[in-house]
CSV table of C-alpha atoms and ligand atoms in Angstrom, one decimal:
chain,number,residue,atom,x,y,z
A,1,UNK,CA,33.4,172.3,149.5
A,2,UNK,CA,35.7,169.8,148.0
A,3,UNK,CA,38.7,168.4,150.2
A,4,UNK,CA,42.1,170.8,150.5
A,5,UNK,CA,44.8,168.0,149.6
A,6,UNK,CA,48.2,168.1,150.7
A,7,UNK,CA,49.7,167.5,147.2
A,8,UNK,CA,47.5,167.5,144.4
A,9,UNK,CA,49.2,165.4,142.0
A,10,UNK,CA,46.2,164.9,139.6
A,11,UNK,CA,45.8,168.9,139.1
A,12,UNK,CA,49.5,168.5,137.7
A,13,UNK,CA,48.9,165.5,135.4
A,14,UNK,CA,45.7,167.0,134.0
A,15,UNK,CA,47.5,169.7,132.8
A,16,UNK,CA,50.3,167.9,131.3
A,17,UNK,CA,48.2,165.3,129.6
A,18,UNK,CA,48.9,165.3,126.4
A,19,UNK,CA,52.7,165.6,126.6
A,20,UNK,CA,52.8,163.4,129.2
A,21,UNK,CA,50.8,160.6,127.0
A,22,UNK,CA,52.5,161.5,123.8
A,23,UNK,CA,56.2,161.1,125.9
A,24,UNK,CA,54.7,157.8,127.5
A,25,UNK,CA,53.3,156.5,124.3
A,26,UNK,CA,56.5,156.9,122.9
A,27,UNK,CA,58.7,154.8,125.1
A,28,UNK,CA,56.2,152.3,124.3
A,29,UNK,CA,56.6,152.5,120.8
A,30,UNK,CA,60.2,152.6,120.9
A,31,UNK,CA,60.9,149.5,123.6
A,32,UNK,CA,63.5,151.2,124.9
A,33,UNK,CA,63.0,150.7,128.5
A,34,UNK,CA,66.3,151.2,130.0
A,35,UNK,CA,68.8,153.6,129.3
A,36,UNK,CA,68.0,155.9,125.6
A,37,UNK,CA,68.1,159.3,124.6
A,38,UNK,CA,65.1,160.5,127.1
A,39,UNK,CA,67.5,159.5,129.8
A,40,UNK,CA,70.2,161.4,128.3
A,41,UNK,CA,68.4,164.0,127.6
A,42,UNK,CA,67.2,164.3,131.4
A,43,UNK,CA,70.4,163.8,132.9
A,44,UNK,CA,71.9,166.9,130.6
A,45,UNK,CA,69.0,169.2,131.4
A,46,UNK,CA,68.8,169.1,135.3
A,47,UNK,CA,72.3,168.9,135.5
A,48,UNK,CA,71.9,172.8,133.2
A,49,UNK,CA,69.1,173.1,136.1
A,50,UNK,CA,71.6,172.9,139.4
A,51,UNK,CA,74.2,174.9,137.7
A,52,UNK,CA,76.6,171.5,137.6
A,53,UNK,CA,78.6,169.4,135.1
A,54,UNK,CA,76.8,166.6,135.1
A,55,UNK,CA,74.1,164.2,136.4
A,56,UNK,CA,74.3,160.6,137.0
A,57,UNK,CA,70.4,159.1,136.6
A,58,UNK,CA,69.6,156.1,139.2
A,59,UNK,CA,66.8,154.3,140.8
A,60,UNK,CA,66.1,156.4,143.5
A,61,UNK,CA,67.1,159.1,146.4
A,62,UNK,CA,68.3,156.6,148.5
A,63,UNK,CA,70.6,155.2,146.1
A,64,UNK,CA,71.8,158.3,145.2
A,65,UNK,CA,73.1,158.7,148.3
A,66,UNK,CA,74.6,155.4,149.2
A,67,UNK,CA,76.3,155.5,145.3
A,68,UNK,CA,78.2,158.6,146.8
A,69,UNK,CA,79.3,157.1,150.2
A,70,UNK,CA,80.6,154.2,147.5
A,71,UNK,CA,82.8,156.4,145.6
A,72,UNK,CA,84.2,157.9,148.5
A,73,UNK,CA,84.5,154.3,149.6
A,74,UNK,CA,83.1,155.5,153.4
A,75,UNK,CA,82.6,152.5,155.0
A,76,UNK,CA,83.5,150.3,158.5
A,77,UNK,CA,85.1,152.7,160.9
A,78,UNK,CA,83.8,155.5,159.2
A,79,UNK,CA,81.3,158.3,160.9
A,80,UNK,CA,79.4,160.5,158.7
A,81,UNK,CA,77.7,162.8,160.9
A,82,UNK,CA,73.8,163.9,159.7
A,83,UNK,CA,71.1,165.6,160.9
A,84,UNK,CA,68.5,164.8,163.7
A,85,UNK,CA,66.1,165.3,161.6
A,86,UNK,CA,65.0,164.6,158.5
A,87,UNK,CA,63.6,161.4,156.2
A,88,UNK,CA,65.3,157.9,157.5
A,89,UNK,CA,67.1,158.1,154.2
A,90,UNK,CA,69.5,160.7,155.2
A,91,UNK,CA,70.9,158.5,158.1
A,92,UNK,CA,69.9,154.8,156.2
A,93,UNK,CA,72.3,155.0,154.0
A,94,UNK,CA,75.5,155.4,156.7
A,95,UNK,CA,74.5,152.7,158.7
A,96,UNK,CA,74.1,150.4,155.1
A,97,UNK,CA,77.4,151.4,154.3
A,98,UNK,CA,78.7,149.8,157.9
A,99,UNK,CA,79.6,153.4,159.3
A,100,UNK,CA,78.3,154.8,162.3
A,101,UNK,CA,75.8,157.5,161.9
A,102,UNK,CA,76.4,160.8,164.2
A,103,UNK,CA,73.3,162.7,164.7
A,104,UNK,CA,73.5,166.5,165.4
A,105,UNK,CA,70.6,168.5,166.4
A,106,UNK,CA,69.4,170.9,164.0
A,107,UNK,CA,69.3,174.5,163.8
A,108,UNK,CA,66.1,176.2,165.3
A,109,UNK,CA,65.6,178.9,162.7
A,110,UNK,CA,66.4,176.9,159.7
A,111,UNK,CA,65.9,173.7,160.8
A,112,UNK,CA,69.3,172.2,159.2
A,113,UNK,CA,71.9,171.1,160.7
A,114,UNK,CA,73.8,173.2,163.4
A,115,UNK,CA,77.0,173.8,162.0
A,116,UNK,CA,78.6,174.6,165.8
A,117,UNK,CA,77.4,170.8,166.9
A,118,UNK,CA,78.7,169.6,163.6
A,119,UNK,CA,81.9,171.1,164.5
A,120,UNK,CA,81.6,169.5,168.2
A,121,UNK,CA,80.8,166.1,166.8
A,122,UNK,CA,84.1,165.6,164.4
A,123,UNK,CA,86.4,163.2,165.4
A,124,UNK,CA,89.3,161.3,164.0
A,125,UNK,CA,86.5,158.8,162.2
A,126,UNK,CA,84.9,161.6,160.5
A,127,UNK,CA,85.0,161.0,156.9
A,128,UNK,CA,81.8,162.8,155.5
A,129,UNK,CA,78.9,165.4,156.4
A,130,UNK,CA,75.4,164.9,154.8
A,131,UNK,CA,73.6,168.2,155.4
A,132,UNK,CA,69.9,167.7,154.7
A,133,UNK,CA,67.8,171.3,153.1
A,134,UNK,CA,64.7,170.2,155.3
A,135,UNK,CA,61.5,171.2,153.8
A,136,UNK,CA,63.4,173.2,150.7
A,137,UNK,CA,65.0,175.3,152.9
A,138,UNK,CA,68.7,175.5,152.0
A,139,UNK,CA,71.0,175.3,155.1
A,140,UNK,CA,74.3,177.4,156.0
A,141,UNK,CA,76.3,176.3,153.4
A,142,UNK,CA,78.8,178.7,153.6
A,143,UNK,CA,79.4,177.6,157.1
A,144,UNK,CA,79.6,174.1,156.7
A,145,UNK,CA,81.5,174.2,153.5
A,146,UNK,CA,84.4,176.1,155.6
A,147,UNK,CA,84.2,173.2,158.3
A,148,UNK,CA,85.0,170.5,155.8
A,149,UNK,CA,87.4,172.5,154.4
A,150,UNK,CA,89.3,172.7,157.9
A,151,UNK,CA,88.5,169.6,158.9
A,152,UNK,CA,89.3,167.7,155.6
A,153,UNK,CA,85.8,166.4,155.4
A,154,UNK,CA,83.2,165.0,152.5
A,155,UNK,CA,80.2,167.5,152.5
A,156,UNK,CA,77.2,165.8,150.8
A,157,UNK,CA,74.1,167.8,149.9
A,158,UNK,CA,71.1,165.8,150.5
A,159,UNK,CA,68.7,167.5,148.1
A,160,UNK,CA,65.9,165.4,148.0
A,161,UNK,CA,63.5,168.4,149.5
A,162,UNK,CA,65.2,171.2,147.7
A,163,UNK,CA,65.2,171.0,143.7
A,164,UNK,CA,65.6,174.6,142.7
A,165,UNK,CA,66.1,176.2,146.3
A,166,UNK,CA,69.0,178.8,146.5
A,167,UNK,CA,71.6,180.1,149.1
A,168,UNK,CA,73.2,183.2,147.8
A,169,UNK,CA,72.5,182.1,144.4
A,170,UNK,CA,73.9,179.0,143.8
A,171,UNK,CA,71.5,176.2,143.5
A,172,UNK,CA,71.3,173.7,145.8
A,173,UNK,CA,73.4,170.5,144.3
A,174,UNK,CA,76.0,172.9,143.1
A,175,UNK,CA,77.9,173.5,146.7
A,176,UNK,CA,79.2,170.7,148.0
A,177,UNK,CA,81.5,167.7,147.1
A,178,UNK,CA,78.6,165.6,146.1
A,179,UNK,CA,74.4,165.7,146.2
A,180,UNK,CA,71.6,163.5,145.7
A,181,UNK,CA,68.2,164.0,144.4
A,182,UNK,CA,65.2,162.1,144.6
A,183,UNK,CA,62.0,162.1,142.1
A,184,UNK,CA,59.6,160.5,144.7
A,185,UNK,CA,56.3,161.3,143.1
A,186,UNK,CA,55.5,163.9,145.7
A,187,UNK,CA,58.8,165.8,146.0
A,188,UNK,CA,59.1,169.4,143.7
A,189,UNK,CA,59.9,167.3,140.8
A,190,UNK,CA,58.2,163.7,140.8
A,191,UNK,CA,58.3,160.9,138.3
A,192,UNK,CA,55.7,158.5,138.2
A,193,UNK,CA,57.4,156.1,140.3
A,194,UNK,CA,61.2,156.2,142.2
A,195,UNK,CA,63.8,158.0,140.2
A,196,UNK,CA,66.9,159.6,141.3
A,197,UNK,CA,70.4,161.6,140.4
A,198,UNK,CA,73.3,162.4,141.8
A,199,UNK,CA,76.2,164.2,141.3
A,200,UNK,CA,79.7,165.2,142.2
A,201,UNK,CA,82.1,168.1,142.0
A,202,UNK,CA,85.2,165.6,140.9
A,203,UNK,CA,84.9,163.9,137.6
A,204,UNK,CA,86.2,160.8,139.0
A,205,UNK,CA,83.9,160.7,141.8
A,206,UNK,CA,81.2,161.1,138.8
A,207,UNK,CA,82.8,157.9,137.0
A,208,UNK,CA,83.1,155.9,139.7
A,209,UNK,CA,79.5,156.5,140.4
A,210,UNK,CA,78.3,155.9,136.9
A,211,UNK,CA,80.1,152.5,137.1
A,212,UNK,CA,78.3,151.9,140.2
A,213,UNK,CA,74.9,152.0,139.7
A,214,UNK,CA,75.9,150.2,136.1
A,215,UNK,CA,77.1,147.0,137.6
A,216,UNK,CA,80.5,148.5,138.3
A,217,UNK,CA,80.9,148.7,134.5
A,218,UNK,CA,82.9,152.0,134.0
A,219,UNK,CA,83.1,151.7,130.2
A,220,UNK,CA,82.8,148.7,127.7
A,221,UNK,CA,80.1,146.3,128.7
A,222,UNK,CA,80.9,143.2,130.5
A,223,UNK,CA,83.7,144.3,132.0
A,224,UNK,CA,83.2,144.7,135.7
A,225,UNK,CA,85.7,146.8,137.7
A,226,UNK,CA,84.6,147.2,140.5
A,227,UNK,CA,81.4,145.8,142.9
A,228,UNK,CA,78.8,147.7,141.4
A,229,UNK,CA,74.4,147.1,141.6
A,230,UNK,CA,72.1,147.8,139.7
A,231,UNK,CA,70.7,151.8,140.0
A,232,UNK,CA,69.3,152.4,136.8
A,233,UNK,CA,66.6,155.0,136.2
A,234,UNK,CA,64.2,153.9,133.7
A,235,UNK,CA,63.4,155.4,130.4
A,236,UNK,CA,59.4,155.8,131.3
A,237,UNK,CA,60.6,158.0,134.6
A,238,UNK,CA,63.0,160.1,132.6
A,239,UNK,CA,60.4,160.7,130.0
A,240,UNK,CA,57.4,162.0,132.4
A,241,UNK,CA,60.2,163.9,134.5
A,242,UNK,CA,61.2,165.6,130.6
A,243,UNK,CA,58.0,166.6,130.5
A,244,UNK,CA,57.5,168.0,134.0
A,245,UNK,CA,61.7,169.6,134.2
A,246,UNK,CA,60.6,172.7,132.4
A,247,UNK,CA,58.0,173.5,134.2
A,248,UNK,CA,59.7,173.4,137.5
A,249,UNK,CA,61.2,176.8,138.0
A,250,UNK,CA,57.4,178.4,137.8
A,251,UNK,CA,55.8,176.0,140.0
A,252,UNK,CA,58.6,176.8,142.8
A,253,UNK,CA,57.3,180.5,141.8
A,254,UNK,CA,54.3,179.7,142.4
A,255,UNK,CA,55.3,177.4,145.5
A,256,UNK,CA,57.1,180.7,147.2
A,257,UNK,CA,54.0,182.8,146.1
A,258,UNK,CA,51.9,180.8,148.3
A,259,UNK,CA,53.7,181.1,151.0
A,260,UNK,CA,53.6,185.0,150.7
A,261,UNK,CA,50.3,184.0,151.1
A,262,UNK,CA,50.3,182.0,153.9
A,263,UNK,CA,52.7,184.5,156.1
A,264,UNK,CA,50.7,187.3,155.0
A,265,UNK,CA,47.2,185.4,156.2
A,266,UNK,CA,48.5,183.6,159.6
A,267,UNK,CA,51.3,186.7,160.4
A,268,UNK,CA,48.9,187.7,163.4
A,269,UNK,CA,49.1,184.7,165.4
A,270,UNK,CA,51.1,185.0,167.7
A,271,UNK,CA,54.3,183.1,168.0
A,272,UNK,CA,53.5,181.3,171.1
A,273,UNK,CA,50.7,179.6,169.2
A,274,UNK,CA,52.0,179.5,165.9
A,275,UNK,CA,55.6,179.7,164.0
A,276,UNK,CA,56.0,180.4,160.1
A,277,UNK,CA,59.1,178.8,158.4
A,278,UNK,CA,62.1,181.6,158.6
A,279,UNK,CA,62.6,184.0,156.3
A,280,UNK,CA,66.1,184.8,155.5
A,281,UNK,CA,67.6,187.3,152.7
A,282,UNK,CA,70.5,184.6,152.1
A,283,UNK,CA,67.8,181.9,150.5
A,284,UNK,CA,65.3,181.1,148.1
A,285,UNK,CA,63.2,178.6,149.6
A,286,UNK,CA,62.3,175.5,147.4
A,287,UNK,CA,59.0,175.0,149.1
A,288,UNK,CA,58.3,171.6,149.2
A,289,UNK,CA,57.1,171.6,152.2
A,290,UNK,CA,55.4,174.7,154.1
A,291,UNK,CA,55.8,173.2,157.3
A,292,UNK,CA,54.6,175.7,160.0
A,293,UNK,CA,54.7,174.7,164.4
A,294,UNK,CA,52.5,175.2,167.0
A,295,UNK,CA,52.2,173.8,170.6
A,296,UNK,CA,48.7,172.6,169.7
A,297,UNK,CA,49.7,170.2,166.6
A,298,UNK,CA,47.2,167.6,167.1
A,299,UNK,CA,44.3,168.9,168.3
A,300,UNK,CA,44.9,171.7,164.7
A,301,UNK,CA,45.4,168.7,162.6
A,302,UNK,CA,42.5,167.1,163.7
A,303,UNK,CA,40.4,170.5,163.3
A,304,UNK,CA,41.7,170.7,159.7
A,305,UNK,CA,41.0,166.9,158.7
A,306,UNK,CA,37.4,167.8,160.6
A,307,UNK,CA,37.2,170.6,157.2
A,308,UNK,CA,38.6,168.4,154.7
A,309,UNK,CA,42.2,170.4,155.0
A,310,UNK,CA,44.9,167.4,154.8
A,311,UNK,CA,48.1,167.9,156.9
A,312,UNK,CA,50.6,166.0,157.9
A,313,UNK,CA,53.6,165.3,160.3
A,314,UNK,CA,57.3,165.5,158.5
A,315,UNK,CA,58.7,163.9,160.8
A,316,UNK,CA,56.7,162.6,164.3
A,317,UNK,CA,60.2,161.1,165.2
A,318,UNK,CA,63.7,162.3,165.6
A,319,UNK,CA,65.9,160.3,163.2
A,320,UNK,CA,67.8,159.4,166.4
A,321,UNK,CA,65.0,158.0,168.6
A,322,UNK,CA,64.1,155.3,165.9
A,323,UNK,CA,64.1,151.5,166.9
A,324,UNK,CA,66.6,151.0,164.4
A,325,UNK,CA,69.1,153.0,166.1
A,326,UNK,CA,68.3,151.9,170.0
A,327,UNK,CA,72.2,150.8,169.9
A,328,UNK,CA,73.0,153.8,169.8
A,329,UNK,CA,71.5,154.9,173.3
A,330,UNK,CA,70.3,158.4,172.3
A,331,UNK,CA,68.0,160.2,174.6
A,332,UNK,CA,65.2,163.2,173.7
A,333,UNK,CA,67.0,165.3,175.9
A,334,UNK,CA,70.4,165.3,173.2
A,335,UNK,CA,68.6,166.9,170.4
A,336,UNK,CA,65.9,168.8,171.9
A,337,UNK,CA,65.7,171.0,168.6
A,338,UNK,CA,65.0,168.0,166.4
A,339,UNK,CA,62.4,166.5,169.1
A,340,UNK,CA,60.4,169.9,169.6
A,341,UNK,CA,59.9,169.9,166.1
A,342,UNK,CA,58.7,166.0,165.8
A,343,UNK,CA,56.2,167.2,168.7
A,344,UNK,CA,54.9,170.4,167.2
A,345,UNK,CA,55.4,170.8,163.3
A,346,UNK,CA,52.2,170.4,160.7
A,347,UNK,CA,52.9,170.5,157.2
A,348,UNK,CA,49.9,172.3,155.3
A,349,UNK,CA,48.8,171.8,151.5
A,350,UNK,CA,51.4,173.4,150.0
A,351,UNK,CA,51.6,172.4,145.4
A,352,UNK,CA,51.8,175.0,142.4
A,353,UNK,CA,48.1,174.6,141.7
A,354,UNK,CA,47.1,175.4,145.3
A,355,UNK,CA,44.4,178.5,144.7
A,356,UNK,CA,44.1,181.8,146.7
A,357,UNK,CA,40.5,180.6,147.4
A,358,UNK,CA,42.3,177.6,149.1
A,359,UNK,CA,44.7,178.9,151.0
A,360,UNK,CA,42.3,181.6,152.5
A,361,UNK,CA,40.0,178.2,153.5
A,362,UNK,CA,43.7,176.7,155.6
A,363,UNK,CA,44.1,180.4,156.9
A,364,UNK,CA,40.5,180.7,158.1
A,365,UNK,CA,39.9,177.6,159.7
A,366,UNK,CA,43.4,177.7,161.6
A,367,UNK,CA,41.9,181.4,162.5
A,368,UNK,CA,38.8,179.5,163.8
A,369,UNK,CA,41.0,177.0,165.9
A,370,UNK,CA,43.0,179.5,168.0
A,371,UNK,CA,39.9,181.9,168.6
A,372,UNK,CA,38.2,179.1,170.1
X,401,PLP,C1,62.7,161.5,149.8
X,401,PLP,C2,63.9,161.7,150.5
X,401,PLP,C3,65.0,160.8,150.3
X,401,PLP,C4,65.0,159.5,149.5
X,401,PLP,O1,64.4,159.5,148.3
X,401,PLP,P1,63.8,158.2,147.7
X,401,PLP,O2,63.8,158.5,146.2
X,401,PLP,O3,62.5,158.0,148.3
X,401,PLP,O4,64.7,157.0,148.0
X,401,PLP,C5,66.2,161.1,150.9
X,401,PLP,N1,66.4,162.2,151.7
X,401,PLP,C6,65.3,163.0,152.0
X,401,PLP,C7,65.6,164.2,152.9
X,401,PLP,C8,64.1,162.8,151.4
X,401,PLP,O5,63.1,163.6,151.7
């Protein structure tokens, strides 16, 4: 039987072939490698996508969030508090900036950030919240977007797991003050190399972010207003993620109708040896990642890899416990939420094109494992 991958990319680009080659081929025809009407055109439809005024196009996820700390101008003797867990990104960015990361464990049902040790962790240097929607699950916005509100705090949506995921409707990108997207390859919607987008609820903020990434160039070329960089997306990545952007709202059908699957397949372990990701009425789940725990992790991965099933850790290590933080002097024992899930979370294959005949092969040989 041929190997289960995690994320089949190829099934993807065989389908799209020929508008992806025709959208490529142009680019090439036209020389326009920077800037043009595809990204425009990209930039105007995903913003129509997250239910927001506009998009700013960059280079990447990471940028996108940094170009928001730079509009809000958080910087040196600023704390921006973020989630235990989650891709080094998320935190990255602060310490870049010259603020001090604050890292809050995370919730143990939705695995975002707990909104009561968000509250706990405000100080008089809190300038800014990045809540992370960890896998593609959409965290307690409501919740949090009443703490910033009280506490006169920047709430940034890191979205770079969650295009298309919902909490009580809105779309994820819409709710806070600002949010960033990344087009890794991998994530729901991937270019062909690193693209990214951000936006913000202010129009200024929005301006001051396009300057940014454009050289700090807010308007007529060569004049420089501010410190800017360069954080352009490129007109090849905007065309492949034209191609892909209408596609997106079926594949995270398809996404959530797998992991129907799944829960319907593995729903009698028991929770002791395995946990499914939470359900919850308030959110549409943009699946990026089906990431389910159990005790067991390694010696499950290791029966998987033994059948050609490919899984993976997101994330072995709390963001908090990284070398580049040892400054810091966190312990395990402050964000045992975070940690218990670095020890005992598997992510299984989990794409649009992932079969039924597939997912009973995952479901049967995790069967196998625990009967053993
Ligand atoms: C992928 C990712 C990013 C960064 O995106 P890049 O485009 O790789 O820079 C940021 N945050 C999270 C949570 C991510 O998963």
């Amino acid at each position: 039987m041929p190997p289960i991958p995690l994320i089949d990319l190829k099934a993807q680009q065989t389908a799209l072939q020929p508008a992806l080659g025709a959208a490529i081929q142009n680019i090439l025809t036209t020389t326009r490698f920077i800037g043009g009407p595809e990204v425009e055109t990209f930039e105007k439809d995903f913003a129509n996508f997250c239910g927001v005024e506009e998009m700013v196009s960059c280079a990447n996820g990471t940028d996108a969030l940094e170009l928001l700390l730079d509009a809000w101008e958080i910087g040196p003797d600023d704390e921006v508090i973020v989630p235990a867990m989650s891709w080094i990104s998320t935190s990255e960015v602060v310490a870049t900036r010259g603020a001090k990361p604050v890292f809050v464990d995370i919730d143990a049902a939705s695995y975002c950030l707990d909104v009561n040790l968000a509250e706990a962790a405000v100080t008089s240097r809190t300038k800014a919240i990045i809540v992370v929607h960890l896998y593609g699950q959409p965290a307690e916005m409501d919740a949090l977007i009443a703490l910033c509100k009280a506490k006169n705090l920047l709430l940034l949506e890191d979205c770079a797991q969650a295009h298309g995921a919902k909490y009580r409707g809105r779309t994820v990108g819409s709710m806070g003050d600002g949010a960033a997207f990344s087009f890794f390859p991998s994530k729901s919607l991937g270019a062909y190399g690193d693209a990214g987008a951000c936006t913000a609820l202010n129009i200024h903020h929005r301006t001051s972010v396009r300057a940014l990434k454009n050289h700090g160039m807010p308007g007529r070329r060569h004049h420089h207003k501010y410190h800017g960089r360069n954080s352009r997306m490129d007109a090849l990545q905007a065309a492949v993620l034209n191609v892909k952007l209408p596609h997106l709202t079926e594949w995270i059908v398809a996404k959530n109708r797998h992991a129907d699957r799944y829960r319907e397949l593995l729903a009698d372990l028991e929770p002791t040896h395995l946990v499914l990701p939470r359900m919850s009425a308030e959110t549409y789940h943009g699946y990026h990642l089906f990431v389910i725990r159990t005790p067991r992790r390694d010696a499950l991965a290791e029966h998987l890899r033994e059948r050609e099933i490919a899984t993976t850790v997101h994330y072995p290590t709390a963001l908090p416990l990284h070398a580049c933080y040892a400054d810091l002097g966190h312990r395990a024992e402050d964000f045992p939420v975070a940690v218990d899930l670095s020890r005992t979370a598997l992510s299984l294959p989990m794409f649009a094109e992932l079969t039924i005949a597939q997912i009973e092969r995952v479901c049967a040989a995790i069967h196998e494992f625990f009967a053993a």
